[in-house]
Short mmCIF file of N, CA, C and O in Angstrom, two decimals:
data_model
loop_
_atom_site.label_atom_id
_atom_site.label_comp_id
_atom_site.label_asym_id
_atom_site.label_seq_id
_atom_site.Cartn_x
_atom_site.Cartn_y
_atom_site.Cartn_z
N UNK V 1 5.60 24.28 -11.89
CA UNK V 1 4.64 24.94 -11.05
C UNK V 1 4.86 24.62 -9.60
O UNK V 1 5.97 24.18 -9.33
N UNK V 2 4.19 24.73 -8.82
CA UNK V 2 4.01 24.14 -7.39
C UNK V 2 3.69 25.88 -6.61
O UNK V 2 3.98 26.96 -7.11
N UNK V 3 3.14 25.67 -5.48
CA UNK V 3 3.37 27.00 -4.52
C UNK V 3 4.15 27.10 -3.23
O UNK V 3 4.51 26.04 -2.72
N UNK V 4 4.43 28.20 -2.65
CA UNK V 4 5.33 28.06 -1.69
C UNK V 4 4.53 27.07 -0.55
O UNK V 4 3.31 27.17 -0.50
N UNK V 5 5.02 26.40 0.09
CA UNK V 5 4.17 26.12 1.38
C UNK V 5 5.00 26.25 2.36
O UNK V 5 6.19 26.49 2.16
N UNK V 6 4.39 26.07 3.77
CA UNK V 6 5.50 25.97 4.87
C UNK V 6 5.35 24.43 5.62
O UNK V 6 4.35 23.73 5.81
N UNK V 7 6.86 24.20 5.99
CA UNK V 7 6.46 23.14 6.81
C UNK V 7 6.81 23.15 8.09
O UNK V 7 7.89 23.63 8.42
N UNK V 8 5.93 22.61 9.02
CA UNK V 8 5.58 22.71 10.04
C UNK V 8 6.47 21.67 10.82
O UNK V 8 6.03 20.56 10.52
N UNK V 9 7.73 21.53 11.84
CA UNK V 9 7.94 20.30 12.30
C UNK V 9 7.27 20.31 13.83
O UNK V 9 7.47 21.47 14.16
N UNK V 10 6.61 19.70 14.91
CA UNK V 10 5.98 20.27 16.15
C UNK V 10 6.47 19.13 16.98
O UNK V 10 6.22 18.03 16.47
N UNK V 11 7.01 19.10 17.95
CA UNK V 11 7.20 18.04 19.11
C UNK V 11 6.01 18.55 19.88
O UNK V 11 5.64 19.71 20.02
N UNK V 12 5.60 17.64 20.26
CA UNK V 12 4.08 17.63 21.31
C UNK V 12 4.59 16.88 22.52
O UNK V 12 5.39 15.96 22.38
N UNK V 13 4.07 17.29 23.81
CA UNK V 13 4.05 15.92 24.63
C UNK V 13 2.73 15.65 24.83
O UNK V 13 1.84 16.33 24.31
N UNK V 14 2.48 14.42 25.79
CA UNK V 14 0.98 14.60 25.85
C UNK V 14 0.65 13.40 25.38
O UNK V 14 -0.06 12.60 25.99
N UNK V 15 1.29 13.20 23.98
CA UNK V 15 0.51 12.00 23.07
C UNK V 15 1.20 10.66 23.79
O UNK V 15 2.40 10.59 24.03
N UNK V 16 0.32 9.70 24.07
CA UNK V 16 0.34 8.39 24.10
C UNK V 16 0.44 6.82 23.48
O UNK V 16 0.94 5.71 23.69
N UNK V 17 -0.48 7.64 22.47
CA UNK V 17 -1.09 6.00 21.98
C UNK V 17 -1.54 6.73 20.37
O UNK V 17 -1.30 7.89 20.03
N UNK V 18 -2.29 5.57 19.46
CA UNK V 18 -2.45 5.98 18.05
C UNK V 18 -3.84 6.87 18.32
O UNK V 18 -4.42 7.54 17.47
N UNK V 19 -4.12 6.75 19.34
CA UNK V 19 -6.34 7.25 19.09
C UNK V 19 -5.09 8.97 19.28
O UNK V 19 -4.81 9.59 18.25
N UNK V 20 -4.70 9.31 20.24
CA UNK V 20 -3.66 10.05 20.30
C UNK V 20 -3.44 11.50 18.88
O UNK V 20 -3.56 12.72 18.81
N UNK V 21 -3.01 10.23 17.86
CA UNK V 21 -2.00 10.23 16.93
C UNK V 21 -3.62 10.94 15.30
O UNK V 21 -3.61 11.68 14.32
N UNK V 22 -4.55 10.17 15.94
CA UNK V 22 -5.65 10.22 15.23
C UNK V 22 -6.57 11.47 15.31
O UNK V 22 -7.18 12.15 14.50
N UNK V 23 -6.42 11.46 16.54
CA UNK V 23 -7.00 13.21 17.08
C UNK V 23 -6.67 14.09 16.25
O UNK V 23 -7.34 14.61 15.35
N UNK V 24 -4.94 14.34 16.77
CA UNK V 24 -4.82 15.32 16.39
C UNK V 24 -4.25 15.81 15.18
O UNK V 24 -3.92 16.99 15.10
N UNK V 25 -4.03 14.74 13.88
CA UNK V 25 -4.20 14.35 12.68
C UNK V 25 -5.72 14.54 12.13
O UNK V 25 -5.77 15.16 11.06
N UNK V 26 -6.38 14.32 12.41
CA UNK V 26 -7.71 14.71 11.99
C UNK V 26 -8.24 16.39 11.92
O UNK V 26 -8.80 17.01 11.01
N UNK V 27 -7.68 16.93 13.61
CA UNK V 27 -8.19 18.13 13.56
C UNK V 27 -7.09 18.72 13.02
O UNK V 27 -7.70 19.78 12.95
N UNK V 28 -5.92 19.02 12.53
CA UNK V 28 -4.77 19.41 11.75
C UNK V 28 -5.33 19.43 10.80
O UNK V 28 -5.33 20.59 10.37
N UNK V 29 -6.10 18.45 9.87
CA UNK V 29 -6.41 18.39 8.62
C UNK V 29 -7.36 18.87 7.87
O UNK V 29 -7.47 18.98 6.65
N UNK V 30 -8.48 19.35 9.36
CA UNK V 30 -9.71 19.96 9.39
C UNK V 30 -9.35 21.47 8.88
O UNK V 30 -10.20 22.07 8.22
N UNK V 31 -8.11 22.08 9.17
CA UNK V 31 -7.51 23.40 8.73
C UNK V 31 -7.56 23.90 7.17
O UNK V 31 -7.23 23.13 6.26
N UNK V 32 -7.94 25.12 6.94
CA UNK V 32 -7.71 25.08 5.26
C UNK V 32 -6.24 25.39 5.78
O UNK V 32 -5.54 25.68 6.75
N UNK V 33 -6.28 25.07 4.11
CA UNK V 33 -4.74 25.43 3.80
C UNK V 33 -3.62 24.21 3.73
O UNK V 33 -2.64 24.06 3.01
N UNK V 34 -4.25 23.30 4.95
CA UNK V 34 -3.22 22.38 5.20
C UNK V 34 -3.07 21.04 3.77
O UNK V 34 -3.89 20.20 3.42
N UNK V 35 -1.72 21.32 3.27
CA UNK V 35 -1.66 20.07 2.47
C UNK V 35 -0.97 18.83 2.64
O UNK V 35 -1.02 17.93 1.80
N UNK V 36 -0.41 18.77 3.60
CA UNK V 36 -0.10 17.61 4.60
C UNK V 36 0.28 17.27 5.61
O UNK V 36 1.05 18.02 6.21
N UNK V 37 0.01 16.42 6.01
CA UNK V 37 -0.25 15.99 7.20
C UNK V 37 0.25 14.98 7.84
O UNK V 37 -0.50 14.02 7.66
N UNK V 38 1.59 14.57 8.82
CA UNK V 38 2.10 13.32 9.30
C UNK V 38 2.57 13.19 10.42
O UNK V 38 3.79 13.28 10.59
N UNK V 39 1.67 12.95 11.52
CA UNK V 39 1.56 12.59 13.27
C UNK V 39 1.92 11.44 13.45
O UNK V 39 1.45 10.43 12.93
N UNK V 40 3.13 11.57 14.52
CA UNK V 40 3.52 10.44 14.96
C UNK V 40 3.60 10.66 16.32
O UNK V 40 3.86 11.79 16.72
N UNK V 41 3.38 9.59 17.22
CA UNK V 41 3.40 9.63 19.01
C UNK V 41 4.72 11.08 19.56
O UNK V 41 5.85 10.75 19.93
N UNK V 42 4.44 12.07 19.51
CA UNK V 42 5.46 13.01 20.25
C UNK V 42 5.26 14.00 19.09
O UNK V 42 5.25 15.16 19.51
N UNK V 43 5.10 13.89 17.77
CA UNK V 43 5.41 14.61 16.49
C UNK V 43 4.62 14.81 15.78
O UNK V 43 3.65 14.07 15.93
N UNK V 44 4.51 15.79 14.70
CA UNK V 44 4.29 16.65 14.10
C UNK V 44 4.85 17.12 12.49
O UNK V 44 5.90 17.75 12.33
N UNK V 45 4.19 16.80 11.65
CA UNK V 45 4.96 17.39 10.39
C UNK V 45 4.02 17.93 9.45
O UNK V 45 3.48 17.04 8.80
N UNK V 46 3.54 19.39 9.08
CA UNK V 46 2.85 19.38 8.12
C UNK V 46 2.97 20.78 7.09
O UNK V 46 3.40 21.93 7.15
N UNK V 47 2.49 20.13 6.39
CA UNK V 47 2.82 21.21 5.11
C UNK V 47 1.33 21.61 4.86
O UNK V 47 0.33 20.90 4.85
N UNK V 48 1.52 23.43 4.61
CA UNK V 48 0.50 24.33 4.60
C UNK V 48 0.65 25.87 3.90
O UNK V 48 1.72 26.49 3.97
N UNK V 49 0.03 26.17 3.53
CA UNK V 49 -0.04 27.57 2.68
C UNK V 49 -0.32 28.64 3.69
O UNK V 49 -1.43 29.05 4.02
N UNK V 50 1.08 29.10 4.21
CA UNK V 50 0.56 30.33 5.30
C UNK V 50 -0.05 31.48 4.62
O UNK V 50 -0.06 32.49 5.33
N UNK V 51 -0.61 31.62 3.39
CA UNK V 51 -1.71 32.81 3.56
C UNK V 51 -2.68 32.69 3.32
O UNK V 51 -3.32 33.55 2.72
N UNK V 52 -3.43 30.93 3.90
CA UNK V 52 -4.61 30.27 4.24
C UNK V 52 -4.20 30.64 5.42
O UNK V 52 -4.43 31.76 5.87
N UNK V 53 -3.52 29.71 6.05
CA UNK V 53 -3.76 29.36 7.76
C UNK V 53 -2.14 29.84 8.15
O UNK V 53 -1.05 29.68 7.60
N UNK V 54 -2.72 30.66 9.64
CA UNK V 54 -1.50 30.61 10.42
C UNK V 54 -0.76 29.90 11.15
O UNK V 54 -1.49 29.17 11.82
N UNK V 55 0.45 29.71 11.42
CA UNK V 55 1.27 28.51 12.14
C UNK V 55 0.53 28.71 13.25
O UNK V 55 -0.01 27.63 13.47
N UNK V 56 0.03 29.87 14.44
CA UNK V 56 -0.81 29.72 15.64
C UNK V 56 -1.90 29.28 15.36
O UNK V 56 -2.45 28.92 16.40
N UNK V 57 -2.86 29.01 14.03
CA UNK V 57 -4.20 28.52 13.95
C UNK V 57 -3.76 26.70 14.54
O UNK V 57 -4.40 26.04 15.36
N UNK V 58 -2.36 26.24 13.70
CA UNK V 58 -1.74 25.20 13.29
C UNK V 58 -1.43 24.50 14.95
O UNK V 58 -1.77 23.32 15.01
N UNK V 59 -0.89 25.02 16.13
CA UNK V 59 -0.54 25.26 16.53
C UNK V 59 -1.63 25.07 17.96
O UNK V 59 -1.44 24.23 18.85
N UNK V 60 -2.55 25.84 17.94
CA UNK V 60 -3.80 26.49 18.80
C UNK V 60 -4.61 25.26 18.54
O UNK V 60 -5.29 24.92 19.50
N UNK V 61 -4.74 24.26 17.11
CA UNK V 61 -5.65 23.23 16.91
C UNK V 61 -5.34 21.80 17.99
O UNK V 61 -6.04 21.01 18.63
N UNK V 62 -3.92 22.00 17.75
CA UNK V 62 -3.30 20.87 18.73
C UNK V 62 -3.18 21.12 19.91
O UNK V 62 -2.52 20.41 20.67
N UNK V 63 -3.87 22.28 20.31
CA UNK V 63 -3.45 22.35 22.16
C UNK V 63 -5.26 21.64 22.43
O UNK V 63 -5.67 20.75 23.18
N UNK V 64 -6.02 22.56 21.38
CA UNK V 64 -7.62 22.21 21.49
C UNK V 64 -7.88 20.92 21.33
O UNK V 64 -9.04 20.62 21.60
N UNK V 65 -7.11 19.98 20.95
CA UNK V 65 -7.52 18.71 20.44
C UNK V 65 -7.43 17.79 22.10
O UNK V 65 -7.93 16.66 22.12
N UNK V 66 -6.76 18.38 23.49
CA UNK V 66 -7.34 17.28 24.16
C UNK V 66 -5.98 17.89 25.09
O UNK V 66 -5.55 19.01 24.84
N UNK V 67 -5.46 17.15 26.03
CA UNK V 67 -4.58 17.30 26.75
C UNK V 67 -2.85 17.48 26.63
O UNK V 67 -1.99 17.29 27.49
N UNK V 68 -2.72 17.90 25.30
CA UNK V 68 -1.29 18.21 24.27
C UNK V 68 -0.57 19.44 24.90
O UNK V 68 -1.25 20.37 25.35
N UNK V 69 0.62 19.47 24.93
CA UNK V 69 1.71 20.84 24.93
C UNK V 69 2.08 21.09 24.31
O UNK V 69 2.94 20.21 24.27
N UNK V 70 2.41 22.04 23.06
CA UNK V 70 3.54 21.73 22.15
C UNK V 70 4.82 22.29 22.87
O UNK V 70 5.14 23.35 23.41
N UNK V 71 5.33 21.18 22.65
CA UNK V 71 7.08 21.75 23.48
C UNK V 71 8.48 22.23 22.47
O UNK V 71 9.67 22.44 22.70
N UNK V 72 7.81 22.27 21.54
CA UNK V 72 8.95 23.33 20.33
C UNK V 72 8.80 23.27 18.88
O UNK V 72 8.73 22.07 18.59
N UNK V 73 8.71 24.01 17.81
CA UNK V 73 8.51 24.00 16.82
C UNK V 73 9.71 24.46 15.89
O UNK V 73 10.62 25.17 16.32
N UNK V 74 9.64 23.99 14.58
CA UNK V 74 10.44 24.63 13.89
C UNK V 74 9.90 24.87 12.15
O UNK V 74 9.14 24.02 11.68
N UNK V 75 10.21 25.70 11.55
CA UNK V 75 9.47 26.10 10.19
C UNK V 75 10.73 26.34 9.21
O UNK V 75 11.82 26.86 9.49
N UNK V 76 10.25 25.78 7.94
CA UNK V 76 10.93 25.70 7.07
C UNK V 76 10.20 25.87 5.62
O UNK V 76 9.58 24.85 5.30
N UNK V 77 10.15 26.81 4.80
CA UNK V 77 9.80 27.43 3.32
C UNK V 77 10.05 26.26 2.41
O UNK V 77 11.22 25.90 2.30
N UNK V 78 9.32 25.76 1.90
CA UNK V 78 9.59 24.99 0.64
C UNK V 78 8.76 25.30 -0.52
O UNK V 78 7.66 25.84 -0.47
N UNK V 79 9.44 24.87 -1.67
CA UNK V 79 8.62 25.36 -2.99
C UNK V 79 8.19 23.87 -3.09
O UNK V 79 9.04 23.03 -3.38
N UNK V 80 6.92 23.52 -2.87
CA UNK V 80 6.76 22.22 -3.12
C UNK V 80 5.47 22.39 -4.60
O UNK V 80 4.98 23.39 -5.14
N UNK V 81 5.31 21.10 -4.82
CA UNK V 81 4.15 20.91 -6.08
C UNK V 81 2.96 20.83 -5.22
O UNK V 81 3.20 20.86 -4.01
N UNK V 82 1.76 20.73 -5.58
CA UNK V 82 0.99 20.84 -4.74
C UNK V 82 -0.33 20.70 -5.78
O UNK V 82 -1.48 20.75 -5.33
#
C-alpha cells in the first residue's frame, strides 16, 4: 500500500537559531496533508499529499511564519507508506 506523496526540499534564509527552526516546523505541520516534517537552520524537507495541500500553501506558510525567504525549492514524487 502507501500513497503518492510529494517531497518538498526548501532552502530558506532568514532562519537563525532553533526558536527559528520551531516556528516554522510547527506552522508546516499545522497544514493538512502534511506527513512530514524536518527543519533545519536554512532547510526544509517535507512530505505531503498534493491533493490536500499545495506546494504554494507549503511555501506561503513559511514566508507567514516571520521574517523567512524561500530562496529555492525542489520537488520530488515518491510512493511512500503512509
Amino acid at each position: 500500500g502507501g500513497a503518492y506523496l510529494t517531497k518538498l526540499n526548501i532552502l530558506i534564509s532568514g532562519m537563525h537559531c532553533e526558536a527559528c527552526v520551531g516556528v516554522i516546523r510547527e506552522d508546516i505541520k499545522a497544514l493538512p496533508g502534511v506527513r512530514a516534517c524536518e527543519v533545519r537552520v536554512g532547510q526544509a524537507e517535507v512530505s505531503f499529499d498534493a491533493e490536500v495541500t499545495a506546494k504554494a500553501d507549503l511555501l506561503n506558510a513559511i514566508r507567514a511564519s516571520g521574517s523567512f525567504e524561500v530562496r529555492g525549492f525542489s520537488t520530488t514524487e515518491c510512493r511512500c507508506n503512509s
